[in-house]
Short mmCIF file of N, CA and C in Angstrom, two decimals:
data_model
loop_
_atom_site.label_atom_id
_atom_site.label_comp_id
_atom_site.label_asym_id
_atom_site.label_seq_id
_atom_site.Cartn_x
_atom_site.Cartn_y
_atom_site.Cartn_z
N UNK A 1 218.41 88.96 257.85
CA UNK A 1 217.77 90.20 257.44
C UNK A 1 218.14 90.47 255.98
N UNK A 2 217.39 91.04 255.57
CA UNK A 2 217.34 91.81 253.61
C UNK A 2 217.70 93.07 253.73
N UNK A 3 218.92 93.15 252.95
CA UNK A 3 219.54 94.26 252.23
C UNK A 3 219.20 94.62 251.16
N UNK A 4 218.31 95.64 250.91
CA UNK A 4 217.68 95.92 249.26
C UNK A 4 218.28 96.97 248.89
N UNK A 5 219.17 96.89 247.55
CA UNK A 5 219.91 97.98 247.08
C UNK A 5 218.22 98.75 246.24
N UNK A 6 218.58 100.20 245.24
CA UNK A 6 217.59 100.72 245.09
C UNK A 6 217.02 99.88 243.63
N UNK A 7 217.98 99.00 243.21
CA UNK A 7 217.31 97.94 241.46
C UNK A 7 216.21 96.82 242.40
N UNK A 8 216.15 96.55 243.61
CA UNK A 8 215.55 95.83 244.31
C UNK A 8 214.27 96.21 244.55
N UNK A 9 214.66 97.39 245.45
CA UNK A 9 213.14 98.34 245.97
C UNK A 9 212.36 98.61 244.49
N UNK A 10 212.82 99.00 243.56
CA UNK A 10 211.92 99.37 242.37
C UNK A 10 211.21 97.86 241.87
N UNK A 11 211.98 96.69 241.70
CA UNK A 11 211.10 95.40 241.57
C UNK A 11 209.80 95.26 241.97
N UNK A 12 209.88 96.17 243.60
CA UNK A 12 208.76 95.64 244.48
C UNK A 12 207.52 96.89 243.99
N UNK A 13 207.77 97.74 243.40
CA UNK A 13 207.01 99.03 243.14
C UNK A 13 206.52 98.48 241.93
N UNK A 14 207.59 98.06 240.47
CA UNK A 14 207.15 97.75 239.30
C UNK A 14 206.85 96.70 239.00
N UNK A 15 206.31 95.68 238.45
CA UNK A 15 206.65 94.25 237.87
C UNK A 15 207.28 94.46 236.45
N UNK A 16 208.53 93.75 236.77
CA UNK A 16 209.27 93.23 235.65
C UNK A 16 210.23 92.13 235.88
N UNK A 17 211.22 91.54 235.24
CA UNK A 17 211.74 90.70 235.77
C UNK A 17 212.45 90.62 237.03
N UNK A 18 212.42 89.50 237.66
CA UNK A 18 212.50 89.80 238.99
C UNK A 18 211.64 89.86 239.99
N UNK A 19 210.69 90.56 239.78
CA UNK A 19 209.54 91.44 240.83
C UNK A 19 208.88 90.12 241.66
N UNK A 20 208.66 88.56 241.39
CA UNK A 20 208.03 88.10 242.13
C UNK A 20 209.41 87.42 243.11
N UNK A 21 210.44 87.22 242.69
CA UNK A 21 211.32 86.74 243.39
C UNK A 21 211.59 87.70 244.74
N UNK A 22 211.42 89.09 244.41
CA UNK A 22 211.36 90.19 245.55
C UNK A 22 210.94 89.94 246.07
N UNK A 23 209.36 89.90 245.94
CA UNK A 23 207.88 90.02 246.74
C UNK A 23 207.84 88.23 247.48
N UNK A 24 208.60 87.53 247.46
CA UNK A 24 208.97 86.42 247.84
C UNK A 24 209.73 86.23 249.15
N UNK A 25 211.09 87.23 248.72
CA UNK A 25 211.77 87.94 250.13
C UNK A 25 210.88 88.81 250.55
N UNK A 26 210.19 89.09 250.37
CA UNK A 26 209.75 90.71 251.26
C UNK A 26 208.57 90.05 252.21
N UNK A 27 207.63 88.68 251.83
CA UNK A 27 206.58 88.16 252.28
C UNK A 27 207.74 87.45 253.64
N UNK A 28 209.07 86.82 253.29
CA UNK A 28 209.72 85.57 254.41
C UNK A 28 210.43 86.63 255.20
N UNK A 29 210.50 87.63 255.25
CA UNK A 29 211.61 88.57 256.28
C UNK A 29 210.81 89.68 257.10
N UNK A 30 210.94 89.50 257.91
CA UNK A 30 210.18 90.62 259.12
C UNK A 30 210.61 92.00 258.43
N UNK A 31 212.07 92.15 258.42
CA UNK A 31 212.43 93.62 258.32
C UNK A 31 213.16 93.80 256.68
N UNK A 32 212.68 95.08 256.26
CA UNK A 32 213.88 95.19 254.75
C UNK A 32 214.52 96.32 254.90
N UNK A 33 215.82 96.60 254.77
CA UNK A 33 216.68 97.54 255.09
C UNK A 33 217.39 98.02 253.88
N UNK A 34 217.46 99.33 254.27
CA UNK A 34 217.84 100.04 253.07
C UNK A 34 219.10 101.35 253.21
N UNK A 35 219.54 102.09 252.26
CA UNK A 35 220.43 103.34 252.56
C UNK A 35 219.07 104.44 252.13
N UNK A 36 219.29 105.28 253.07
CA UNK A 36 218.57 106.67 252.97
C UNK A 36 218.87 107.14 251.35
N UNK A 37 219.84 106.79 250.40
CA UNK A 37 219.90 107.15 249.36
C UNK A 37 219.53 106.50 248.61
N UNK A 38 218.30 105.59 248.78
CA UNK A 38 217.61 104.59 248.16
C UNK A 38 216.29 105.67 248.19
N UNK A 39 216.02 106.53 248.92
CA UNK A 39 214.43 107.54 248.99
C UNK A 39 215.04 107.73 247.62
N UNK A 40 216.04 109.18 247.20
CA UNK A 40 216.32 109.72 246.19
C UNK A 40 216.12 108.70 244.82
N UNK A 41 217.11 107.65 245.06
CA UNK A 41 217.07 106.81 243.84
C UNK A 41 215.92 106.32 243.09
N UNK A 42 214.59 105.70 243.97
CA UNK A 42 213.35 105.15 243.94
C UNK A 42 212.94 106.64 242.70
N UNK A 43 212.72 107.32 243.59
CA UNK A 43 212.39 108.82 243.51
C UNK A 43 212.41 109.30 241.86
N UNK A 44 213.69 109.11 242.02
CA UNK A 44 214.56 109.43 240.26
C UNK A 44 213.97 108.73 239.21
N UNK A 45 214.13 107.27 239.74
CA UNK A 45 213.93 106.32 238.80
C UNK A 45 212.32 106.59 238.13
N UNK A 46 211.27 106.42 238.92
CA UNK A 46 210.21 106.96 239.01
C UNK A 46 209.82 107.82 238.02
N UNK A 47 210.47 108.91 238.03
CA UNK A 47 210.43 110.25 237.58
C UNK A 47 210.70 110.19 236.56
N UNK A 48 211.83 109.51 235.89
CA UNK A 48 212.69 109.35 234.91
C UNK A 48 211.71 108.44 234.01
N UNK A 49 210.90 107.02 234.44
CA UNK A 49 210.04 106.40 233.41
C UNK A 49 208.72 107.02 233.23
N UNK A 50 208.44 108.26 234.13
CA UNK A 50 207.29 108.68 233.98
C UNK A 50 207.64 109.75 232.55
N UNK A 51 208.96 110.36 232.60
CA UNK A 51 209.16 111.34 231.62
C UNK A 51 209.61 110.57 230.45
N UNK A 52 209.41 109.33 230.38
CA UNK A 52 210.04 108.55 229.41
C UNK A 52 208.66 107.89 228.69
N UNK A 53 207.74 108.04 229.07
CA UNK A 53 206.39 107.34 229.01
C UNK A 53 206.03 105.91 229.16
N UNK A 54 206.91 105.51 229.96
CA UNK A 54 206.80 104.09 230.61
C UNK A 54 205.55 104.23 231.62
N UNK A 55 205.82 104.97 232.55
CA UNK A 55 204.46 105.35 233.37
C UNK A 55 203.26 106.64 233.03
N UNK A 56 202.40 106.10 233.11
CA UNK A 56 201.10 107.18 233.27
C UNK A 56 201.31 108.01 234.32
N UNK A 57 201.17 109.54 234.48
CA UNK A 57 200.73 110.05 235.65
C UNK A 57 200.16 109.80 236.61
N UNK A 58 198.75 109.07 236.33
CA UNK A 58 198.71 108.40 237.61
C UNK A 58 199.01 107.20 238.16
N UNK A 59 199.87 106.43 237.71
CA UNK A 59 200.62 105.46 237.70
C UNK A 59 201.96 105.65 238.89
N UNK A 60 202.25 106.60 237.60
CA UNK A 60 203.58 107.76 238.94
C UNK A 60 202.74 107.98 240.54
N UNK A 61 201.66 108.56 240.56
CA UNK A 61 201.57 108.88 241.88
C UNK A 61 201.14 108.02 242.60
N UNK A 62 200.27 106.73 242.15
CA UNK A 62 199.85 105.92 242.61
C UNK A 62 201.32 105.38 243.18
N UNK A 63 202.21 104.73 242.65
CA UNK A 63 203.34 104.06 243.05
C UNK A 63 204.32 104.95 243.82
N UNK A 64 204.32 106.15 243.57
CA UNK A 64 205.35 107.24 245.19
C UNK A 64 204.47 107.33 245.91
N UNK A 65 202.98 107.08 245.85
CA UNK A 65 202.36 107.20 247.53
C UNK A 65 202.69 106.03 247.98
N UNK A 66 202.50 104.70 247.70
CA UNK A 66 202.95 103.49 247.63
C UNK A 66 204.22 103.33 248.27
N UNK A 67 205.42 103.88 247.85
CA UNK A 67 206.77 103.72 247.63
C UNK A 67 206.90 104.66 249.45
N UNK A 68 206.29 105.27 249.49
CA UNK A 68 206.54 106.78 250.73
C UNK A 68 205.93 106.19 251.80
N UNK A 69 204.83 105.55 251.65
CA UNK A 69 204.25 104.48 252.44
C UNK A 69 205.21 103.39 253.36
N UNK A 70 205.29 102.64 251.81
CA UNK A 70 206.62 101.54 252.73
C UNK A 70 207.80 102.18 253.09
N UNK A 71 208.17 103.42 252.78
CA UNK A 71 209.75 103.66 253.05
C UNK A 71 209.31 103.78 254.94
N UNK A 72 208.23 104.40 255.95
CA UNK A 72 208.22 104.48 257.17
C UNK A 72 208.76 103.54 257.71
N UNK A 73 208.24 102.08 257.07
CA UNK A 73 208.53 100.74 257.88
C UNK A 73 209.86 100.35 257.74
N UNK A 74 210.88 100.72 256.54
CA UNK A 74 211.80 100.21 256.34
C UNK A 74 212.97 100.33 257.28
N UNK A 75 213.77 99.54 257.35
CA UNK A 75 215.16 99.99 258.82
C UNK A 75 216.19 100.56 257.53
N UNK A 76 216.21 102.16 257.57
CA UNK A 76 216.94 102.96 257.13
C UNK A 76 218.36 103.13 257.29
N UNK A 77 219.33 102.92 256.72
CA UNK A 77 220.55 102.81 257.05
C UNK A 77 220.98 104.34 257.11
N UNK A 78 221.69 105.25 257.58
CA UNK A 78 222.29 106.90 257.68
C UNK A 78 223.57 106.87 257.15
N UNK A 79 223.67 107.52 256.53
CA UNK A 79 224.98 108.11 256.08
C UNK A 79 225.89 108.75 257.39
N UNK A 80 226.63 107.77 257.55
CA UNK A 80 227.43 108.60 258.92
C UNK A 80 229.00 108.21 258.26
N UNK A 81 229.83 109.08 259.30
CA UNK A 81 231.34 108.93 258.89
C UNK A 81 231.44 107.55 258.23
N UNK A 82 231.39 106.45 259.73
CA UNK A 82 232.01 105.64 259.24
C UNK A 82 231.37 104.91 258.27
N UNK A 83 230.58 105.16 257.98
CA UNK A 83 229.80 104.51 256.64
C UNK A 83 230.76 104.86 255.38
N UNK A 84 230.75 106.24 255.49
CA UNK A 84 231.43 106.97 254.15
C UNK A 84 233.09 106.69 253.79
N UNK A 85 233.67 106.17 255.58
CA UNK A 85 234.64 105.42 255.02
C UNK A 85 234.71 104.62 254.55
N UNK A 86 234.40 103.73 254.76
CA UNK A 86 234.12 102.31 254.44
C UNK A 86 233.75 102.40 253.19
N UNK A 87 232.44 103.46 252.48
CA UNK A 87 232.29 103.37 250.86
C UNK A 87 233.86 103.69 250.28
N UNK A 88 234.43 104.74 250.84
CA UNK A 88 235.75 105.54 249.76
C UNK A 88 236.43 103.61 249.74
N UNK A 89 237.05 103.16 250.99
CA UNK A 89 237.35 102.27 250.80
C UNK A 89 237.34 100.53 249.69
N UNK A 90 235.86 101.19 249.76
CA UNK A 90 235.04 99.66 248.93
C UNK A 90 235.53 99.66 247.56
N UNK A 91 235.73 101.24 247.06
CA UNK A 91 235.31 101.85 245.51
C UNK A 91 236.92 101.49 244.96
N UNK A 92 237.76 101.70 246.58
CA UNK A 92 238.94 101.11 245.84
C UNK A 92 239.41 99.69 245.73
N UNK A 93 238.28 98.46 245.89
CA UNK A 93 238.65 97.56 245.81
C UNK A 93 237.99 96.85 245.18
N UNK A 94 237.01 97.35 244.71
CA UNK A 94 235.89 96.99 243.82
C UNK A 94 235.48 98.04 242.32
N UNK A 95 235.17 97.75 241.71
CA UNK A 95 234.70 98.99 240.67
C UNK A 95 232.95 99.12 240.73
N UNK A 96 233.05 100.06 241.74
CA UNK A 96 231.35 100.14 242.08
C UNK A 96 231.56 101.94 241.69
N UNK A 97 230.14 102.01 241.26
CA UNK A 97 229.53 103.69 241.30
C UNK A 97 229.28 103.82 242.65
N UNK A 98 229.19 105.41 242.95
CA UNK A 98 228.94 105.89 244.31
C UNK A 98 228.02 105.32 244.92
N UNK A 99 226.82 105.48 244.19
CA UNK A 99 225.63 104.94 245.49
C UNK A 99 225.72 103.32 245.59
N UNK A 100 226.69 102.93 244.45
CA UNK A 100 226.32 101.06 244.49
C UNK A 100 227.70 100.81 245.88
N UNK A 101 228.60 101.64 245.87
CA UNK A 101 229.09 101.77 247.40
C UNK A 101 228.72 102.10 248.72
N UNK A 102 227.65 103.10 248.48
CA UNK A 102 226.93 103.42 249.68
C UNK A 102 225.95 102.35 250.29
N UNK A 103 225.65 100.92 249.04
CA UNK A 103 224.95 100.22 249.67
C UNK A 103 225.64 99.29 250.13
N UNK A 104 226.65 98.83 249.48
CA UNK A 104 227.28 97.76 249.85
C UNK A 104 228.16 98.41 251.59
N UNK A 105 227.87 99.23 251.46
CA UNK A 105 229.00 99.55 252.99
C UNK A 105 227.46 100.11 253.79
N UNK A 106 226.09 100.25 253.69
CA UNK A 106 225.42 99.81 254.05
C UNK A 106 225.08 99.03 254.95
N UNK A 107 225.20 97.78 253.91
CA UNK A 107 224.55 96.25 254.52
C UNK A 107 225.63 95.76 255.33
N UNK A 108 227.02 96.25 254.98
CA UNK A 108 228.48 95.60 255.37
C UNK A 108 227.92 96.02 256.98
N UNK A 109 228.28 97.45 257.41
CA UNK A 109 228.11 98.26 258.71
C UNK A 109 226.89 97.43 259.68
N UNK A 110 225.42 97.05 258.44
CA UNK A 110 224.21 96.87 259.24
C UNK A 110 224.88 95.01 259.84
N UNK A 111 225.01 94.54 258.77
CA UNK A 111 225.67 93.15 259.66
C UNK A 111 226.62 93.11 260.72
N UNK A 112 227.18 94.52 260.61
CA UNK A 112 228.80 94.55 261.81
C UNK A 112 227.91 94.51 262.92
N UNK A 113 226.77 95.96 262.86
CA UNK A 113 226.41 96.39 264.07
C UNK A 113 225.31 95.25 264.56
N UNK A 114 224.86 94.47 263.71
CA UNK A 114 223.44 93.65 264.36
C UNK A 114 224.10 92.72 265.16
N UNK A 115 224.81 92.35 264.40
CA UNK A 115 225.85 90.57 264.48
C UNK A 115 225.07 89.52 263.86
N UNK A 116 223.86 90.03 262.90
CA UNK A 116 223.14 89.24 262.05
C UNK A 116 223.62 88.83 260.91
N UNK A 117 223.35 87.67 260.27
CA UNK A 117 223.64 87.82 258.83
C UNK A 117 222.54 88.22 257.82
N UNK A 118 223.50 89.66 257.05
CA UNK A 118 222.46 90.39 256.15
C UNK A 118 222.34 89.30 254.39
N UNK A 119 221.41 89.53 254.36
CA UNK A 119 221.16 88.82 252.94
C UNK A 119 221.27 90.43 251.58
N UNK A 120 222.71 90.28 250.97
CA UNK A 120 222.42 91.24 249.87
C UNK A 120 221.26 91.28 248.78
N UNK A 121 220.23 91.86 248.62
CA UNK A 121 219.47 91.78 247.29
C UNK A 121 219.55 93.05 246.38
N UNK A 122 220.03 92.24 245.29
CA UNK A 122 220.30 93.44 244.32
C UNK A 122 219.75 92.91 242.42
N UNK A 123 219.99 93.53 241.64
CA UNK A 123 220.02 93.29 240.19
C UNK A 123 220.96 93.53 239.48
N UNK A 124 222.55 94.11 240.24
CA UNK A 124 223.64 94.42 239.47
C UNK A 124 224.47 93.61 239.79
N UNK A 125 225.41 93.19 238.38
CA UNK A 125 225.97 92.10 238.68
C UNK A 125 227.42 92.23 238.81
N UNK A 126 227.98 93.65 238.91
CA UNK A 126 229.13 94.17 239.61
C UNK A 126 228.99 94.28 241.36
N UNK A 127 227.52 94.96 241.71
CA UNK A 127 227.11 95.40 243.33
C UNK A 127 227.48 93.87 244.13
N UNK A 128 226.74 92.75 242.67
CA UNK A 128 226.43 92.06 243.72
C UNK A 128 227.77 90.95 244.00
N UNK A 129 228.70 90.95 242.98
CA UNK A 129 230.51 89.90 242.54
C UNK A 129 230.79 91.15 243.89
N UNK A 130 230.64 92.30 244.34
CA UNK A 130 231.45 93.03 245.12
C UNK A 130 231.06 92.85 246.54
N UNK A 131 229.95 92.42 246.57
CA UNK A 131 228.93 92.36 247.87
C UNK A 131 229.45 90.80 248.32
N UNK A 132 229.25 89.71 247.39
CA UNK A 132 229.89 87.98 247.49
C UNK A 132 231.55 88.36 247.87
N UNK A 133 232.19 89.13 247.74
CA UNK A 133 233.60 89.07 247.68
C UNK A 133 233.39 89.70 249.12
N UNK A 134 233.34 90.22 249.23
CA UNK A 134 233.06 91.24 251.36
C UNK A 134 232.39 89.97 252.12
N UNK A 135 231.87 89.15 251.73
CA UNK A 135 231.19 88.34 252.65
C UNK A 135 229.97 88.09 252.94
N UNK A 136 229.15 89.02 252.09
CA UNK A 136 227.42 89.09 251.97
C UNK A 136 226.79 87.58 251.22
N UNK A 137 226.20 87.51 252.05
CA UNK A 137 224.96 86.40 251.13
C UNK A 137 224.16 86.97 249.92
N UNK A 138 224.72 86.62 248.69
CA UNK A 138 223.56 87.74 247.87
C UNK A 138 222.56 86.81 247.14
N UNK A 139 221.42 87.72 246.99
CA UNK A 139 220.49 87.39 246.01
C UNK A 139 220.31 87.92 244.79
N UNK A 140 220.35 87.76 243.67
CA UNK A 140 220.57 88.02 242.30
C UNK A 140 218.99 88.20 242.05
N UNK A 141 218.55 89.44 242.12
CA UNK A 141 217.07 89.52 241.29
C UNK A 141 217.18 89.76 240.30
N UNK A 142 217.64 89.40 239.10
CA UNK A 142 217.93 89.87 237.61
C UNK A 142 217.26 89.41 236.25
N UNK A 143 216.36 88.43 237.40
CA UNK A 143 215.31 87.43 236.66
C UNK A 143 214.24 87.32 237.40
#
């Protein structure tokens, strides 16, 4: 199964580097899984190149109806306790930002509970040295 941190999910919304290597995983994997704090992030990001003039207005809405669309199908990961332990934990063994912990303890939890092996996909190259060091299979979309 695919673990898409939120530099992943935006590949599949924007084309830029990267974006066909996504749409590559996203065509070979039944399911793509995500943290509920991947809605917000998408969201931001979005928002942020639309006020930057990277995107057109209707560009912006075209791609969050798009984006709101696929989030139904996606297997949503929840913020629960033990999730949030497991991030405080990660942050001290790794030098990750908050949400780049919330994913990596994420995908960590979604492989405990499946007994599958999760495939990390990300574009950061701290998420992802932190994600290879825990035991994740990662994919480097950074190109």
């Amino acid at each position: 199964m695919n673990y898409f941190d939120t530099s992943a999910l935006i590949k599949h919304l924007i084309q830029e580097a990267g974006s066909q290597q996504v749409e590559t995983l996203i065509i070979a994997e039944l399911w793509l899984a995500t943290s509920k704090v991947a809605y917000a992030e998408v969201h931001a990001a979005l928002a942020r190149r639309l006020r930057e003039g990277a995107l057109t207005h209707t560009a912006h809405q075209t791609i969050s109806h798009s984006f709101d669309s696929d989030w139904r199908v996606y297997l949503r990961i929840d913020l629960v306790d033990p999730l949030l332990t497991l991030t405080r934990e990660l942050v001290l063994r790794h030098p990750l930002r908050g949400f780049d912990a919330i994913h990596l303890a994420s995908a960590l939890r979604l492989q405990e509970r499946t007994g599958e092996a999760v495939q990390f996909v990300a574009s950061d190259e701290r998420l992802l040295a932190a994600a290879k060091n825990e035991g994740l299979v990662t994919v480097d979309v950074r190109r």
